[in-house]
mmCIF file of C-alpha atoms in Angstrom:
data_model
loop_
_atom_site.group_PDB
_atom_site.id
_atom_site.type_symbol
_atom_site.label_atom_id
_atom_site.label_comp_id
_atom_site.label_asym_id
_atom_site.label_seq_id
_atom_site.Cartn_x
_atom_site.Cartn_y
_atom_site.Cartn_z
ATOM 1 C CA MET A 76 0.028 0.369 -0.066
ATOM 2 C CA VAL A 77 1.432 3.966 -0.856
ATOM 3 C CA SER A 78 2.651 5.493 2.546
ATOM 4 C CA SER A 79 2.081 8.885 1.102
ATOM 5 C CA LEU A 80 1.180 10.954 -1.674
ATOM 6 C CA SER A 81 4.633 11.717 -3.231
ATOM 7 C CA GLU A 82 4.658 7.503 -4.091
ATOM 8 C CA LEU A 83 1.814 7.945 -6.182
ATOM 9 C CA GLU A 84 1.768 8.019 -10.543
ATOM 10 C CA GLU A 85 0.590 11.440 -11.473
ATOM 11 C CA LYS A 86 -2.562 10.252 -12.918
ATOM 12 C CA GLU A 87 -3.455 8.611 -9.792
ATOM 13 C CA LEU A 88 -3.148 12.586 -8.403
ATOM 14 C CA ILE A 89 -5.319 13.760 -10.574
ATOM 15 C CA THR A 90 -7.978 11.070 -10.379
ATOM 16 C CA ARG A 91 -8.297 12.526 -6.496
ATOM 17 C CA SER A 92 -7.968 15.869 -6.901
ATOM 18 C CA LYS A 93 -10.912 15.648 -9.106
ATOM 19 C CA SER A 94 -12.516 13.558 -5.821
ATOM 20 C CA GLY A 95 -11.825 16.906 -3.997
ATOM 21 C CA ASP A 96 -8.136 15.868 -2.734
ATOM 22 C CA VAL A 97 -6.887 19.201 -2.157
ATOM 23 C CA ASP A 98 -3.364 17.583 -0.036
ATOM 24 C CA ALA A 99 -3.659 15.802 -3.851
ATOM 25 C CA PHE A 100 -3.922 19.342 -5.657
ATOM 26 C CA THR A 101 -0.846 20.314 -2.868
ATOM 27 C CA GLU A 102 1.130 17.254 -4.172
ATOM 28 C CA LEU A 103 0.420 17.816 -8.157
ATOM 29 C CA VAL A 104 1.856 21.600 -7.616
ATOM 30 C CA ASN A 105 4.685 20.529 -5.724
ATOM 31 C CA ARG A 106 6.092 18.515 -8.587
ATOM 32 C CA ASN A 107 5.011 21.457 -11.702
ATOM 33 C CA GLU A 108 5.419 24.591 -9.265
ATOM 34 C CA GLN A 109 9.024 25.020 -10.564
ATOM 35 C CA LYS A 110 8.491 24.240 -13.622
ATOM 36 C CA ILE A 111 6.291 27.218 -13.965
ATOM 37 C CA TYR A 112 7.415 29.805 -12.264
ATOM 38 C CA THR A 113 10.145 29.343 -14.174
ATOM 39 C CA LEU A 114 7.825 29.603 -17.767
ATOM 40 C CA ALA A 115 6.443 32.880 -16.164
ATOM 41 C CA TYR A 116 9.691 34.123 -15.355
ATOM 42 C CA TYR A 117 11.550 33.712 -18.483
ATOM 43 C CA LEU A 118 7.715 34.979 -20.249
ATOM 44 C CA LEU A 119 7.704 38.246 -18.046
ATOM 45 C CA ASN A 120 11.444 39.145 -16.973
ATOM 46 C CA ASN A 121 10.077 39.891 -13.711
ATOM 47 C CA ARG A 122 9.878 37.832 -10.154
ATOM 48 C CA GLU A 123 6.060 39.545 -8.526
ATOM 49 C CA ASP A 124 5.220 38.941 -12.688
ATOM 50 C CA ALA A 125 6.087 35.441 -12.569
ATOM 51 C CA GLU A 126 4.596 34.746 -9.062
ATOM 52 C CA ASP A 127 1.259 36.346 -9.800
ATOM 53 C CA ILE A 128 1.677 34.705 -13.347
ATOM 54 C CA LEU A 129 2.434 30.662 -11.240
ATOM 55 C CA GLN A 130 -0.725 31.398 -8.355
ATOM 56 C CA GLU A 131 -3.254 32.547 -11.625
ATOM 57 C CA THR A 132 -1.853 29.404 -13.423
ATOM 58 C CA PHE A 133 -2.398 26.587 -9.624
ATOM 59 C CA LEU A 134 -5.564 28.896 -9.211
ATOM 60 C CA ARG A 135 -7.105 28.928 -12.950
ATOM 61 C CA ALA A 136 -6.262 24.620 -12.539
ATOM 62 C CA TYR A 137 -7.848 23.842 -9.804
ATOM 63 C CA ASN A 138 -10.965 26.127 -10.892
ATOM 64 C CA ASN A 139 -11.035 23.986 -13.995
ATOM 65 C CA LEU A 140 -9.687 20.143 -12.828
ATOM 66 C CA SER A 141 -13.127 18.827 -14.187
ATOM 67 C CA SER A 142 -12.427 20.241 -17.764
ATOM 68 C CA PHE A 143 -9.167 18.048 -17.998
ATOM 69 C CA ARG A 144 -9.598 15.485 -20.164
ATOM 70 C CA GLU A 145 -5.986 13.988 -19.730
ATOM 71 C CA GLU A 146 -5.307 13.692 -22.990
ATOM 72 C CA ALA A 147 -2.025 16.131 -22.378
ATOM 73 C CA SER A 148 -0.080 15.544 -19.630
ATOM 74 C CA PHE A 149 -0.863 17.863 -15.984
ATOM 75 C CA SER A 150 2.760 19.311 -16.828
ATOM 76 C CA THR A 151 1.524 20.157 -20.448
ATOM 77 C CA TRP A 152 -2.071 21.248 -20.101
ATOM 78 C CA LEU A 153 -0.184 24.019 -16.456
ATOM 79 C CA HIS A 154 2.021 25.042 -19.562
ATOM 80 C CA ARG A 155 -0.866 26.001 -20.778
ATOM 81 C CA ILE A 156 -2.362 28.084 -19.437
ATOM 82 C CA THR A 157 0.550 30.031 -17.837
ATOM 83 C CA THR A 158 1.149 30.740 -21.501
ATOM 84 C CA ASN A 159 -1.865 32.129 -21.943
ATOM 85 C CA LEU A 160 -2.000 33.905 -18.769
ATOM 86 C CA VAL A 161 1.311 35.801 -19.720
ATOM 87 C CA ILE A 162 -0.377 36.464 -23.778
ATOM 88 C CA SER A 163 -3.450 37.981 -21.861
ATOM 89 C CA ARG A 164 -1.615 40.240 -19.508
ATOM 90 C CA PHE A 165 0.748 41.156 -22.326
ATOM 91 C CA ARG A 166 -2.732 41.748 -24.547
ATOM 92 C CA LYS A 167 -4.492 43.537 -21.192
ATOM 93 C CA LYS A 168 -0.580 46.070 -21.596
ATOM 94 C CA LYS A 169 -0.612 46.149 -25.600
ATOM 95 C CA LEU A 170 3.508 45.817 -25.292
ATOM 96 C CA LYS A 171 5.193 46.991 -28.351
ATOM 97 C CA THR A 172 6.948 44.723 -30.346
ATOM 98 C CA GLU A 173 8.490 43.835 -33.310
ATOM 99 C CA SER A 174 8.965 41.886 -35.802
ATOM 100 C CA LEU A 175 12.787 40.215 -36.783
ATOM 101 C CA ASP A 176 12.106 40.056 -40.358
ATOM 102 C CA GLU A 177 12.332 43.986 -40.275
ATOM 103 C CA PRO A 178 15.811 45.431 -40.567
ATOM 104 C CA ILE A 179 17.983 47.705 -38.698
ATOM 105 C CA VAL A 180 17.190 50.820 -38.916
ATOM 106 C CA ILE A 181 20.342 52.910 -38.529
ATOM 107 C CA ASP A 182 20.415 56.755 -37.549
ATOM 108 C CA HIS A 183 16.279 57.399 -38.359
ATOM 109 C CA GLU A 184 17.218 56.703 -42.177
ATOM 110 C CA GLU A 185 18.828 54.337 -43.172
ATOM 111 C CA MET A 186 18.018 50.256 -42.928
ATOM 112 C CA LYS A 187 20.402 47.359 -42.390
ATOM 113 C CA GLN A 188 18.901 43.623 -42.950
ATOM 114 C CA ARG A 189 20.004 41.418 -40.392
ATOM 115 C CA GLU A 190 23.191 39.534 -40.103
ATOM 116 C CA ILE A 191 24.024 36.445 -38.695
ATOM 117 C CA VAL A 192 27.786 35.562 -37.861
ATOM 118 C CA ASP A 193 29.166 31.986 -37.921
ATOM 119 C CA TRP A 194 30.701 32.086 -34.270
ATOM 120 C CA SER A 195 30.697 28.631 -33.753
ATOM 121 C CA ASP A 196 34.919 27.959 -34.073
ATOM 122 C CA ILE A 197 35.417 29.899 -30.644
ATOM 123 C CA PRO A 198 37.049 27.877 -28.178
ATOM 124 C CA ASP A 199 35.103 27.964 -24.614
ATOM 125 C CA LYS A 200 38.057 28.747 -22.540
ATOM 126 C CA THR A 201 37.417 32.204 -24.132
ATOM 127 C CA LEU A 202 34.129 32.807 -22.623
ATOM 128 C CA LEU A 203 32.787 33.498 -19.008
ATOM 129 C CA LYS A 204 29.785 31.323 -18.049
ATOM 130 C CA LYS A 205 28.013 33.757 -15.963
ATOM 131 C CA GLU A 206 28.553 36.543 -17.783
ATOM 132 C CA LEU A 207 27.044 34.538 -21.218
ATOM 133 C CA ASN A 208 23.873 32.903 -20.053
ATOM 134 C CA GLN A 209 23.527 36.750 -18.648
ATOM 135 C CA VAL A 210 23.482 38.078 -22.803
ATOM 136 C CA ILE A 211 21.425 34.706 -23.679
ATOM 137 C CA ASP A 212 18.589 35.911 -21.074
ATOM 138 C CA SER A 213 19.011 38.690 -22.148
ATOM 139 C CA ALA A 214 18.218 38.316 -25.965
ATOM 140 C CA ILE A 215 15.247 35.473 -24.780
ATOM 141 C CA THR A 216 14.256 39.071 -23.096
ATOM 142 C CA ALA A 217 13.669 40.653 -25.798
ATOM 143 C CA LEU A 218 12.498 38.648 -27.753
ATOM 144 C CA PRO A 219 8.194 38.865 -29.006
ATOM 145 C CA LEU A 220 6.489 37.254 -27.096
ATOM 146 C CA VAL A 221 5.396 34.992 -30.049
ATOM 147 C CA TYR A 222 9.282 34.058 -30.188
ATOM 148 C CA ARG A 223 10.220 33.516 -26.702
ATOM 149 C CA THR A 224 6.704 32.007 -25.826
ATOM 150 C CA VAL A 225 8.603 29.109 -28.530
ATOM 151 C CA ILE A 226 12.144 29.296 -27.427
ATOM 152 C CA THR A 227 11.017 29.070 -23.918
ATOM 153 C CA LEU A 228 9.006 26.121 -23.512
ATOM 154 C CA ARG A 229 11.633 24.049 -26.280
ATOM 155 C CA ASP A 230 14.954 24.836 -24.966
ATOM 156 C CA ILE A 231 14.570 25.687 -21.977
ATOM 157 C CA GLU A 232 11.668 23.681 -20.422
ATOM 158 C CA GLY A 233 12.952 21.037 -23.015
ATOM 159 C CA LEU A 234 9.287 19.518 -24.712
ATOM 160 C CA SER A 235 9.302 18.857 -27.726
ATOM 161 C CA ASN A 236 7.677 20.284 -31.048
ATOM 162 C CA GLU A 237 5.101 18.089 -30.265
ATOM 163 C CA GLU A 238 4.048 19.550 -27.100
ATOM 164 C CA VAL A 239 5.595 23.416 -27.921
ATOM 165 C CA SER A 240 1.972 22.775 -30.890
ATOM 166 C CA LYS A 241 -0.334 21.224 -28.254
ATOM 167 C CA ILE A 242 0.413 24.450 -25.813
ATOM 168 C CA LEU A 243 0.153 27.036 -27.723
ATOM 169 C CA GLY A 244 -2.266 25.400 -30.226
ATOM 170 C CA ILE A 245 -0.138 26.379 -33.447
ATOM 171 C CA SER A 246 0.816 23.863 -35.760
ATOM 172 C CA ILE A 247 4.847 21.661 -35.834
ATOM 173 C CA ALA A 248 5.790 24.152 -38.457
ATOM 174 C CA ALA A 249 4.674 26.885 -36.920
ATOM 175 C CA VAL A 250 6.404 25.701 -33.470
ATOM 176 C CA LYS A 251 9.594 24.763 -36.004
ATOM 177 C CA SER A 252 9.269 28.251 -38.101
ATOM 178 C CA ARG A 253 9.075 30.699 -34.417
ATOM 179 C CA LEU A 254 12.448 28.803 -32.996
ATOM 180 C CA HIS A 255 14.055 29.222 -36.086
ATOM 181 C CA ARG A 256 13.901 32.700 -36.023
ATOM 182 C CA ALA A 257 14.254 32.825 -32.491
ATOM 183 C CA ARG A 258 17.121 30.669 -32.133
ATOM 184 C CA LEU A 259 18.029 33.638 -35.430
ATOM 185 C CA PHE A 260 17.846 36.191 -33.484
ATOM 186 C CA VAL A 261 19.423 34.857 -29.535
ATOM 187 C CA ARG A 262 22.142 34.050 -32.010
ATOM 188 C CA GLU A 263 22.347 37.372 -33.090
ATOM 189 C CA LYS A 264 23.074 38.538 -30.253
ATOM 190 C CA LEU A 265 25.715 36.271 -29.150
ATOM 191 C CA ASP A 266 27.721 36.981 -32.119
ATOM 192 C CA ALA A 267 27.474 40.532 -30.931
ATOM 193 C CA TYR A 268 28.648 39.693 -27.460
ATOM 194 C CA LEU A 269 31.612 37.161 -29.186
ATOM 195 C CA LYS A 270 32.676 40.063 -30.974
ATOM 196 C CA SER A 271 33.365 42.270 -28.027
ATOM 197 C CA VAL A 272 35.473 39.319 -26.520
#
């Protein structure tokens, strides 16, 4: 016999939670809160906002648990709720975004196409890991939300293209396209950093 909730499978915890077992839902929260906070933080780049979204995500999950059909994993469902809450927050604020396809404006008149230089041959020993991570975080934060969401789910959270597709409600081809653009943008920022090293 199972001695504690921590030893139960996710499916059993969901069943118990749907039956009103608050402790079972608390165990689900404990298993997923760090991933959801990390996702919210990378999308919002603000600890307080990420904490708000974390709370909203689990409140919404608890209130809508009966509608969770278990076709995807519980964590995938939570990622989708989180992403939708973040997108909703951005829409309310009507934050300005920019396209990665647009050329860079220089001196209000001159336009320059984005170029990406191959920096893969630079030895790792010349890079300071902490500084490089800051550059990467900064580049991800600078991405428009649609790209930041995909790269965070795929490259930081480690989800598959199929999972990201389900979470965002877009095709796998759209996931791949957005991920490619996001990675190019991040790589461009890394290139600028590596040229200065």
